[in-house]
Amino acid sequence: IGLVQNLRERAISDQVSYLLHFDIQEKRIWAFASNASEEDQETARERAYELPVDVKIQDVWSWGSGKIYNEGIIRFSRKGYIEQSMIHLQSEDGRELSLELSPFLGSIKIHEGYVDFDRG
């Protein structure tokens, strides 16, 4: 959640779009500016945040890509808009959380359980 908020703020202050990447199988998350060099992109990937051992990303849904089960991207515009998205997390004991990213408000709603946009 902190990373999402930070990326939105950076996109606005730097006036450049940012991309938040998810490697769902490897449980890794990283981000970089859309104008980053290939070297900077690779450095960001190497320094990716790794989810705790007992937490996994089930899938990521975004307006532009639909539901992703392998590797996905959420875009942050330089005006602070976030691509409408839902990140589904699950703990080892079966608990589920859905993180809803709102495009214009830049807010994140946390839902208990697995929530799809079509179900609200």
C-alpha positions as MATLAB code, in Angstrom:
seq = 'IGLVQNLRERAISDQVSYLLHFDIQEKRIWAFASNASEEDQETARERAYELPVDVKIQDVWSWGSGKIYNEGIIRFSRKGYIEQSMIHLQSEDGRELSLELSPFLGSIKIHEGYVDFDRG';
ca = [
       0.000    0.000    0.000;
       2.857    2.336    0.856;
       4.556    1.594   -2.462;
       1.379    2.443   -4.397;
       0.986    5.739   -2.547;
       4.656    6.566   -3.021;
       4.540    5.838   -6.768;
       1.525    8.078   -7.229;
       3.285   10.938   -5.418;
       6.495   10.397   -7.401;
       4.608   10.366  -10.706;
       3.065   13.739   -9.872;
       6.245   15.359   -8.526;
       8.515   13.971  -11.282;
       5.849   14.558  -13.975;
       6.524   11.140  -15.482;
       4.485    7.935  -15.599;
       5.531    4.995  -13.437;
       4.993    1.268  -13.922;
       4.425   -1.113  -11.022;
       5.392   -4.670  -11.974;
       4.230   -7.907  -10.361;
       5.944  -11.253  -10.815;
       3.190  -13.358   -9.317;
       4.995  -16.703   -9.477;
       8.135  -15.330   -7.795;
       6.143  -13.111   -5.361;
       8.153  -10.015   -6.301;
       7.112   -6.381   -6.887;
       9.166   -3.561   -8.402;
       8.625   -0.207  -10.104;
      10.362    2.273  -12.375;
       9.660    5.415  -14.380;
       8.341    4.906  -17.900;
      11.391    6.733  -19.258;
      13.892    4.572  -17.325;
      16.795    3.086  -19.251;
      16.976   -0.678  -19.726;
      19.766   -0.731  -17.143;
      17.620    1.138  -14.584;
      14.708   -1.208  -15.294;
      16.907   -4.238  -14.666;
      18.293   -2.690  -11.471;
      14.735   -2.112  -10.222;
      13.867   -5.735  -11.006;
      16.959   -6.997   -9.145;
      15.992   -4.912   -6.095;
      12.369   -6.032   -6.133;
      10.352   -6.240   -2.934;
       9.704   -9.858   -2.020;
       6.461  -10.749   -0.294;
       6.644  -12.588    3.031;
       6.900  -16.381    2.748;
       3.329  -16.902    4.007;
       1.695  -14.429    1.563;
       1.079  -14.861   -2.142;
      -0.455  -12.828   -4.938;
      -3.339  -14.827   -6.374;
      -3.768  -12.550   -9.382;
      -3.824   -8.922  -10.447;
      -6.695   -7.423  -12.422;
      -6.242   -4.140  -14.274;
      -8.484   -2.227  -16.627;
      -5.967   -2.447  -19.481;
      -4.836   -6.059  -19.116;
      -7.657   -7.950  -17.441;
      -6.785  -10.707  -14.970;
      -3.106  -11.671  -14.845;
      -1.723  -14.817  -13.203;
       1.973  -14.550  -14.157;
       3.431  -11.076  -14.575;
       1.410   -7.869  -14.599;
       1.772   -4.110  -14.699;
      -0.237   -1.282  -13.144;
       0.319    2.173  -14.630;
       0.530    5.483  -12.748;
       0.121    8.627  -14.862;
       2.111   11.804  -14.315;
      -1.158   13.440  -13.244;
      -1.496   10.935  -10.409;
      -4.117    8.697  -11.971;
      -3.769    4.998  -11.222;
      -4.978    2.377  -13.642;
      -8.125    0.860  -12.099;
      -6.880   -2.360  -10.548;
      -7.477   -5.073   -7.987;
      -4.678   -7.028   -6.306;
      -5.738  -10.316   -4.706;
      -3.583  -11.605   -1.848;
      -3.816  -14.848    0.102;
      -2.077  -15.980    3.272;
      -0.844  -19.499    3.932;
      -3.830  -20.137    6.230;
      -6.298  -19.299    3.423;
      -7.268  -15.746    4.415;
      -7.804  -13.467    1.418;
      -7.571   -9.706    0.910;
      -8.430   -7.671   -2.158;
      -6.695   -4.318   -2.638;
      -8.741   -2.012   -4.873;
      -6.848    0.840   -6.538;
      -9.104    3.746   -7.459;
      -8.052    5.654  -10.593;
      -8.883    9.243   -9.715;
      -8.770    9.329   -5.935;
      -5.441    7.557   -5.649;
      -6.930    5.654   -2.750;
      -6.709    1.986   -1.879;
      -9.675    0.114   -0.444;
      -8.974   -3.076    1.452;
     -11.664   -5.743    1.150;
     -11.827   -8.918    3.216;
     -12.030  -11.914    0.890;
     -11.708  -12.205   -2.862;
     -13.609   -9.340   -4.525;
     -14.001   -8.826   -8.276;
     -14.951   -5.487   -9.801;
     -18.014   -6.990  -11.426;
     -19.271   -7.958   -7.950;
     -18.437   -4.556   -6.443;
];
